[in-house]
């Protein structure tokens, strides 16, 4: 049995504001020497530069991942991978505040939220540590002539290319690296160009934990350069992608060269259905934060709010009051509830939807504009926004905005609500608020989405699968079936007579 390497000391290179990327166990710059900047979206200040990796760097990282997969890493027993994952989880505990601050300053999520994501990250690492020693095939009785024993083996799929967005860099990284390490795969991860810093910090933790060189590689760069090169690479066995549906489609096309396996966690336009019998005191804040948390930059944002007609006006009034009371500012302040949008580009995108809502005839109940008072002017802040009198065909009711915008849509009957809720190309998540247990069961069956939350929202657990229906993607993260995404099943026959 090989013993996992003893932990090495942190050796993260911090050269002024420049951070290197991590390939084959070493901190390196892009072969081209190019760099790119990353900004704090709350202040507009450049906080660091990182290498702008491209095809050549992806080539080196994939080669390192292949060498590790074929070499030392293949000799790690499940128990050793378990010990390594538990050690990584302990280091995440130790560095959790630093990790949380890194996400907050790089992409704006309020520190109260980044700190609270602990179970989604550390719980996930420990869950997969447990799973590492539970992988097994089956002995299967066959009907072949003679005596032949048949059984299956579960084998790691190989080199995994992981491409992640900016809206939850820590969780997105660990939801890819954790199952890869549990199953014995190696990884080349490309963070978003908008938020590359925490994945580099995570590389440092992997290093500190003693993950062998080449097992986890982080290549920073743009989607068009590094991302596309990874998706196309003939030496990559699987791509696991979280991001927009349009990019997911281009990744599927790019995967055709070697027919690599692909799993996709994509966008959404999730419905929240509030029935007249709901407990409104509880439903108002949960429905509001289903969108406003992380300023709407959440794949599962419940951005289509269906409210039963008899309570519609009261509910919208209370929702607007709640939205106006939210504390907006730099997420590094623990009192902040709503932070900035990640970039100027995202700000422009959200602004275009605010204009479209007004132009298409929706009624602006609250919000609807960029915030420019005092220090907010330097960042990308948008007021939490509620539109009423929205119809199903308006752009704000059909397209993913990825900003703090709720579109309220009244309904009369539950059948009508379900039909309209399902009338979308997406199927990521849904919320239902009711006190009636039969309604809860009926709606959770009829809604075509990968997650349905009743009288709650955002509940995510390492043991429960998460993923999309329809154009929200395929494959699941979380739960036992997550590991199947990283495994091949081999049938073996041995003649014994
Ligand atoms: P995006 O699709 O623009 O980018 C995601 C990643 O893909 C980035 O790393 C980017 O550099 C890379 N990329 C871009 N073009 C590429 C290409 N041609 N080939 C390979 N890689 C490429 O998404 P985003 O704006 O960073 O994130 C927002 C989107 O992510 C939203 O649509 C949101 O719903 C979705 N998302 C989904 C989930 C989920 O679990 N379903 C979670 C978070 C975010």
XYZ file of C-alpha atoms and ligand atoms in Angstrom:
541
model
C 0.000 0.000 0.000
C 1.437 3.379 -0.939
C 1.016 5.992 1.737
C -0.327 9.410 0.789
C 2.436 11.989 0.860
C 2.994 13.879 4.064
C 1.503 17.379 3.913
C 3.874 20.004 2.556
C 3.926 23.605 3.677
C 1.916 26.236 1.844
C 4.043 27.512 -1.002
C 1.589 29.765 -2.776
C 3.574 32.319 -4.747
C 2.376 35.824 -4.101
C 4.359 38.162 -6.274
C 2.784 41.546 -5.577
C -0.732 41.119 -6.936
C 0.177 38.389 -9.424
C -0.964 34.788 -8.848
C 0.455 31.910 -10.869
C -1.553 28.909 -12.013
C -0.973 25.329 -10.903
C 0.178 22.637 -13.356
C 1.870 19.340 -12.553
C 2.431 20.330 -8.934
C 4.200 23.608 -9.828
C 3.171 27.260 -9.890
C 3.604 28.512 -13.451
C 2.803 31.399 -15.780
C 1.169 31.020 -19.186
C 3.625 29.829 -21.866
C 2.699 32.924 -23.845
C 3.507 35.151 -20.843
C 0.092 36.828 -21.152
C -1.854 37.821 -18.043
C -5.388 39.003 -17.255
C -6.821 41.119 -14.451
C -9.492 40.265 -11.927
C -11.445 42.981 -10.139
C -13.354 43.392 -6.912
C -16.900 44.061 -8.198
C -17.817 46.033 -5.080
C -15.091 48.635 -5.620
C -14.000 48.234 -9.235
C -10.370 47.857 -8.075
C -8.038 45.384 -9.774
C -7.143 42.915 -7.026
C -4.833 40.569 -8.890
C -3.500 39.407 -12.207
C -3.438 35.756 -13.239
C -1.932 33.937 -16.235
C -4.018 33.992 -19.406
C -3.513 30.339 -20.227
C -4.396 29.001 -23.652
C -4.141 25.851 -25.772
C -0.420 25.310 -25.037
C -1.004 25.447 -21.272
C -4.008 23.135 -21.514
C -1.777 20.727 -23.472
C 0.780 20.663 -20.659
C -1.853 20.287 -17.952
C -3.651 17.425 -19.727
C -0.307 15.647 -20.268
C 0.480 16.023 -16.547
C -2.969 14.748 -15.610
C -2.504 11.736 -17.906
C 0.927 10.917 -16.439
C -0.482 11.078 -12.919
C -3.521 9.002 -13.879
C -1.399 6.264 -15.463
C 1.333 6.496 -12.852
C 1.447 7.110 -9.106
C -2.203 8.062 -8.654
C -3.405 4.741 -10.134
C -1.687 2.961 -7.236
C -3.598 4.869 -4.558
C -6.012 2.533 -2.805
C -9.582 3.731 -2.057
C -8.673 4.057 1.616
C -5.732 6.316 0.787
C -7.920 8.509 -1.410
C -10.386 8.666 1.484
C -7.664 9.772 3.904
C -6.531 12.422 1.421
C -10.068 13.787 0.983
C -10.540 13.942 4.751
C -7.248 15.792 5.083
C -8.362 18.263 2.394
C -11.658 18.733 4.280
C -9.741 19.488 7.499
C -7.610 22.051 5.660
C -10.764 23.656 4.285
C -11.988 23.988 7.895
C -8.676 25.607 8.813
C -8.683 28.039 5.865
C -12.463 28.524 5.597
C -12.465 32.202 6.463
C -9.712 32.946 3.944
C -11.539 30.938 1.264
C -14.796 32.767 1.996
C -13.117 36.181 1.882
C -11.473 35.255 -1.403
C -14.837 34.476 -3.041
C -16.373 37.649 -1.616
C -13.652 39.955 -2.908
C -13.323 38.235 -6.285
C -16.999 37.858 -7.222
C -19.031 39.839 -4.700
C -21.097 37.256 -2.810
C -21.682 38.647 0.713
C -19.350 37.124 3.300
C -22.327 35.933 5.368
C -23.273 33.717 2.436
C -19.779 32.509 1.481
C -19.139 31.560 5.122
C -22.511 29.787 5.280
C -21.694 27.567 2.276
C -19.507 25.415 4.511
C -21.619 22.240 4.319
C -21.896 22.481 0.539
C -18.114 22.357 0.339
C -16.644 20.659 3.409
C -19.676 18.380 3.825
C -19.304 17.395 0.178
C -15.604 16.569 0.633
C -16.399 14.355 3.636
C -19.332 12.724 1.866
C -17.090 11.770 -1.060
C -14.354 10.662 1.303
C -16.884 8.161 2.639
C -17.916 7.114 -0.861
C -14.303 6.439 -1.930
C -14.343 3.137 -0.043
C -17.850 2.183 -1.209
C -17.142 1.775 -4.936
C -17.958 -1.700 -6.118
C -18.991 -3.789 -9.114
C -21.331 -6.772 -9.023
C -21.066 -10.491 -9.631
C -23.773 -11.341 -12.165
C -25.166 -14.826 -12.859
C -25.056 -15.505 -16.611
C -26.678 -18.125 -18.902
C -23.610 -18.942 -20.971
C -22.656 -22.560 -21.706
C -19.905 -23.969 -19.505
C -18.677 -22.347 -16.359
C -17.993 -18.675 -16.789
C -17.904 -16.194 -13.967
C -19.105 -12.723 -14.922
C -18.735 -9.563 -12.923
C -18.448 -5.807 -13.316
C -15.680 -3.481 -12.276
C -16.026 0.258 -11.694
C -13.017 2.067 -13.109
C -12.166 5.793 -13.082
C -13.046 7.445 -16.378
C -9.578 9.062 -16.651
C -8.611 12.713 -17.174
C -11.517 15.036 -16.341
C -11.743 18.573 -17.731
C -13.752 20.764 -15.353
C -15.035 24.164 -16.507
C -16.787 26.347 -13.938
C -18.621 29.688 -13.746
C -17.983 32.612 -11.394
C -21.067 32.622 -9.246
C -19.902 30.072 -6.629
C -16.235 29.304 -7.355
C -15.486 27.266 -4.214
C -18.502 24.966 -4.377
C -18.200 24.577 -8.153
C -14.527 23.578 -7.825
C -15.096 21.072 -5.038
C -18.166 19.520 -6.642
C -15.835 18.567 -9.490
C -12.559 17.827 -7.714
C -14.169 15.869 -4.819
C -15.778 13.086 -6.901
C -12.715 12.939 -9.179
C -10.431 12.265 -6.213
C -12.909 9.785 -4.697
C -13.020 7.733 -7.894
C -9.331 7.955 -8.856
C -9.623 10.403 -11.785
C -7.289 13.335 -12.387
C -8.500 16.876 -13.130
C -7.682 19.932 -15.217
C -9.927 22.716 -13.919
C -10.500 25.974 -15.753
C -12.014 28.657 -13.502
C -14.053 31.543 -14.843
C -12.003 34.527 -15.971
C -14.285 36.642 -13.723
C -13.304 34.801 -10.506
C -10.107 32.753 -10.765
C -8.598 33.453 -7.345
C -10.322 30.945 -5.057
C -9.632 27.970 -7.365
C -5.933 28.934 -7.138
C -6.227 29.029 -3.359
C -7.814 25.578 -3.547
C -4.818 24.334 -5.574
C -2.684 25.513 -2.724
C -4.750 23.509 -0.244
C -4.519 20.406 -2.443
C -0.774 20.891 -2.418
C -0.703 21.341 1.338
C -2.766 18.158 1.747
C -0.222 16.183 -0.290
C -2.221 15.565 -3.487
C 0.410 14.184 -5.904
C 1.616 16.403 -8.793
C -0.624 16.294 -11.860
C -3.713 14.989 -10.038
C -5.300 18.456 -9.742
C -4.246 21.156 -12.219
C -5.735 24.654 -12.456
C -5.368 26.525 -15.770
C -6.622 30.124 -15.701
C -7.692 31.724 -18.967
C -10.676 32.734 -21.054
C -13.469 30.458 -22.215
C -12.690 31.017 -25.895
C -9.022 30.065 -25.415
C -8.372 27.747 -22.446
C -11.987 26.543 -22.047
C -12.507 25.616 -25.699
C -9.065 23.928 -25.862
C -9.987 21.747 -22.877
C -13.431 20.861 -24.269
C -11.910 19.801 -27.604
C -8.847 18.023 -26.254
C -8.517 14.457 -27.520
C -6.694 13.442 -24.322
C -9.563 14.453 -22.029
C -11.952 11.590 -21.188
C -14.753 13.612 -19.683
C -15.881 17.219 -19.401
C -17.889 18.329 -16.417
C -19.279 21.789 -17.019
C -21.265 24.307 -15.028
C -22.284 27.480 -16.828
C -24.734 28.895 -19.341
C -26.832 26.771 -21.660
C -25.282 28.401 -24.761
C -21.741 27.501 -23.631
C -22.947 24.008 -22.688
C -24.143 23.526 -26.250
C -20.767 24.579 -27.661
C -19.047 22.173 -25.244
C -21.198 19.293 -26.482
C -20.191 20.156 -30.067
C -16.512 20.399 -29.065
C -16.678 17.010 -27.341
C -17.525 15.216 -30.580
C -13.888 14.780 -31.658
C -13.187 11.930 -29.240
C -16.798 11.492 -28.032
C -15.694 12.297 -24.521
C -18.339 11.985 -21.834
C -20.028 15.229 -20.840
C -22.119 16.294 -17.881
C -23.757 19.694 -17.808
C -25.175 21.909 -15.038
C -26.693 24.798 -16.977
C -29.008 27.761 -16.647
C -32.565 28.036 -15.410
C -35.713 30.140 -15.215
C -37.134 28.474 -12.156
C -40.776 28.891 -11.099
C -41.911 29.535 -7.542
C -45.628 28.825 -6.965
C -47.259 30.525 -3.967
C -50.669 29.021 -3.150
C -53.354 30.963 -1.311
C -53.056 28.640 1.706
C -49.309 29.351 2.164
C -47.859 30.797 5.363
C -47.064 34.213 3.911
C -44.829 35.300 6.796
C -42.487 32.483 5.827
C -43.056 32.518 2.068
C -42.240 36.214 1.497
C -38.589 36.183 2.674
C -37.839 32.775 1.166
C -39.344 33.666 -2.226
C -37.471 36.997 -2.191
C -34.109 35.463 -1.315
C -34.603 32.648 -3.818
C -33.625 35.375 -6.296
C -31.985 38.221 -4.394
C -29.373 36.070 -2.646
C -26.081 36.544 -4.523
C -27.839 39.390 -6.388
C -29.752 36.929 -8.527
C -26.565 35.335 -9.842
C -27.791 31.871 -8.955
C -28.617 29.136 -11.444
C -31.627 28.084 -9.347
C -32.999 31.632 -8.881
C -36.800 31.419 -8.527
C -37.234 34.279 -10.958
C -40.784 33.424 -12.164
C -43.044 34.017 -9.171
C -46.534 32.548 -9.713
C -48.914 33.880 -7.049
C -52.533 32.728 -6.623
C -54.836 35.611 -7.582
C -56.614 35.880 -4.230
C -53.372 36.747 -2.393
C -51.472 38.329 -5.294
C -51.698 42.010 -4.356
C -50.957 41.441 -0.683
C -48.036 39.169 -1.479
C -46.452 41.605 -3.951
C -46.799 44.473 -1.503
C -45.077 42.478 1.239
C -42.388 41.271 -1.173
C -41.639 44.868 -2.203
C -41.405 45.973 1.440
C -38.985 43.118 2.131
C -36.877 43.972 -0.959
C -36.623 47.643 0.052
C -35.366 46.654 3.512
C -32.378 44.607 2.278
C -28.931 45.976 3.162
C -26.894 46.514 -0.002
C -23.145 47.094 -0.081
C -19.668 45.631 -0.230
C -20.055 41.967 0.670
C -16.993 42.023 2.897
C -19.105 43.880 5.500
C -20.840 41.167 7.579
C -23.992 43.315 7.697
C -24.368 43.228 3.895
C -27.218 41.105 2.547
C -26.950 42.016 -1.150
C -23.616 42.490 -2.918
C -22.701 43.669 -6.415
C -23.039 41.956 -9.775
C -19.798 40.334 -10.848
C -18.817 42.698 -13.678
C -19.676 45.757 -15.710
C -20.728 43.375 -18.507
C -23.210 41.608 -16.203
C -24.478 45.009 -15.055
C -25.197 46.009 -18.665
C -26.931 42.690 -19.279
C -29.213 43.113 -16.257
C -29.883 46.763 -17.194
C -31.045 45.625 -20.631
C -33.651 43.365 -18.972
C -34.820 46.185 -16.701
C -35.436 48.242 -19.853
C -37.108 45.319 -21.622
C -39.491 44.743 -18.694
C -40.625 48.358 -18.727
C -40.824 48.465 -22.547
C -42.942 45.306 -22.718
C -45.506 46.744 -20.292
C -44.642 45.155 -16.934
C -45.284 47.305 -13.842
C -42.143 48.172 -11.868
C -43.079 47.661 -8.199
C -39.658 48.331 -6.675
C -36.002 48.646 -7.702
C -35.340 48.810 -11.404
C -32.146 50.815 -11.389
C -28.417 50.798 -10.756
C -27.453 52.136 -7.322
C -25.077 55.106 -7.438
C -25.215 56.594 -3.925
C -21.848 57.125 -2.218
C -19.461 54.162 -2.337
C -21.971 52.094 -4.327
C -21.174 54.132 -7.450
C -17.784 52.443 -7.766
C -19.295 48.947 -7.867
C -21.857 47.059 -9.949
C -24.891 47.390 -7.670
C -28.502 46.948 -8.819
C -31.512 47.427 -6.534
C -33.564 44.291 -5.814
C -36.337 44.543 -8.384
C -39.915 43.275 -8.582
C -41.998 43.504 -11.746
C -45.766 42.814 -11.573
C -48.328 42.461 -14.388
C -45.829 40.290 -16.226
C -47.128 37.959 -18.934
C -45.579 34.624 -19.832
C -44.351 35.812 -23.234
C -42.301 38.792 -21.976
C -38.522 38.429 -22.163
C -38.191 38.951 -18.398
C -40.439 35.902 -17.897
C -38.676 33.686 -20.443
C -34.934 34.412 -20.355
C -32.401 33.856 -17.600
C -31.446 37.330 -16.327
C -28.889 36.329 -13.678
C -29.642 39.490 -11.748
C -31.870 40.543 -8.800
C -35.113 40.633 -10.775
C -38.404 38.887 -9.888
C -41.224 38.639 -12.431
C -44.585 38.141 -10.681
C -47.306 36.272 -12.575
C -50.823 35.744 -11.118
C -52.609 32.386 -11.512
C -56.141 31.024 -10.860
C -55.874 27.234 -10.641
C -53.105 24.805 -9.703
C -53.353 23.019 -13.071
C -52.836 26.328 -14.810
C -49.867 27.165 -12.552
C -48.184 23.825 -13.296
C -48.718 24.123 -17.021
C -47.266 27.638 -17.105
C -44.431 26.724 -14.725
C -43.421 23.893 -17.071
C -43.709 26.058 -20.161
C -39.976 26.829 -20.374
C -37.002 25.199 -22.059
C -35.341 24.997 -18.635
C -35.894 22.524 -15.795
C -33.392 23.170 -13.035
C -35.439 23.894 -9.915
C -38.816 24.991 -8.552
C -40.390 26.182 -5.320
C -43.875 25.618 -3.919
C -45.459 27.323 -0.918
C -48.555 25.610 0.538
C -49.859 24.237 3.826
C -51.693 21.423 2.015
C -49.667 18.206 1.980
C -51.573 16.835 -1.024
C -50.779 19.969 -3.042
C -47.129 19.649 -1.996
C -46.951 16.096 -3.326
C -48.958 16.759 -6.470
C -46.940 19.802 -7.534
C -43.583 18.217 -6.720
C -44.531 15.310 -9.031
C -45.889 17.416 -11.872
C -43.168 20.055 -12.084
C -40.470 19.082 -14.564
C -37.313 20.148 -12.733
C -34.333 18.460 -11.109
C -35.022 19.942 -7.649
C -38.368 20.906 -6.100
C -38.456 22.677 -2.744
C -41.672 22.936 -0.750
C -41.897 25.678 1.912
C -38.144 26.211 1.573
C -35.618 27.007 -1.167
C -31.894 26.552 -1.850
C -31.766 23.370 0.268
C -28.779 21.421 -1.058
C -27.229 18.413 0.608
C -24.157 16.361 -0.371
C -26.203 13.134 -0.312
C -29.055 14.394 -2.530
C -28.560 14.550 -6.320
C -28.750 17.987 -7.938
C -29.069 18.738 -11.646
C -31.318 19.686 -14.512
C -34.126 18.504 -16.750
C -34.436 19.722 -20.345
C -32.025 22.526 -21.335
C -30.761 22.901 -17.754
C -28.404 20.025 -18.500
C -27.821 16.373 -17.773
C -25.895 14.413 -15.186
C -26.191 14.910 -11.444
C -23.920 16.357 -8.776
C -24.340 15.150 -5.200
C -25.507 11.737 -4.072
C -24.221 8.311 -4.997
C -25.079 8.687 -8.682
C -22.655 11.601 -8.927
C -19.782 9.147 -8.747
C -21.140 7.154 -11.707
C -20.418 10.235 -13.809
C -16.709 9.678 -13.082
C -16.693 5.889 -13.533
C -16.720 3.426 -16.394
C -18.359 0.031 -15.899
C -16.411 -2.888 -17.303
C -17.947 -6.379 -17.778
C -15.469 -9.216 -17.167
C -15.972 -12.917 -18.065
C -13.608 -15.597 -16.736
C -13.950 -19.180 -17.951
C -13.213 -21.479 -15.070
C -14.113 -24.993 -16.322
P -20.482 30.914 -19.035
O -21.135 29.782 -19.757
O -20.297 32.195 -19.737
O -19.022 30.486 -18.535
C -18.830 29.345 -17.740
C -17.409 28.841 -17.967
O -17.283 28.401 -19.314
C -16.326 29.896 -17.753
O -15.209 29.295 -17.148
C -15.993 30.313 -19.175
O -14.682 30.801 -19.305
C -16.144 28.997 -19.901
N -16.396 29.111 -21.344
C -16.975 30.133 -22.022
N -17.021 29.851 -23.345
C -16.475 28.613 -23.491
C -16.260 27.763 -24.615
N -16.611 28.125 -25.845
N -15.702 26.563 -24.414
C -15.363 26.161 -23.170
N -15.523 26.933 -22.069
C -16.087 28.147 -22.231
O -21.319 31.088 -17.688
P -21.099 32.199 -16.560
O -21.587 33.491 -17.078
O -19.717 32.106 -16.006
O -22.089 31.657 -15.429
C -23.434 31.913 -15.457
C -24.216 30.740 -16.010
O -23.900 29.547 -15.295
C -25.696 30.918 -15.837
O -26.366 30.521 -17.015
C -26.042 29.985 -14.696
O -27.380 29.561 -14.671
C -25.096 28.870 -14.917
N -24.891 28.093 -13.688
C -25.464 26.868 -13.570
C -25.339 26.129 -12.399
C -25.968 24.776 -12.244
O -25.592 24.056 -11.335
N -26.901 24.400 -13.090
C -24.581 26.655 -11.339
C -24.008 27.903 -11.484
C -24.173 28.615 -12.674
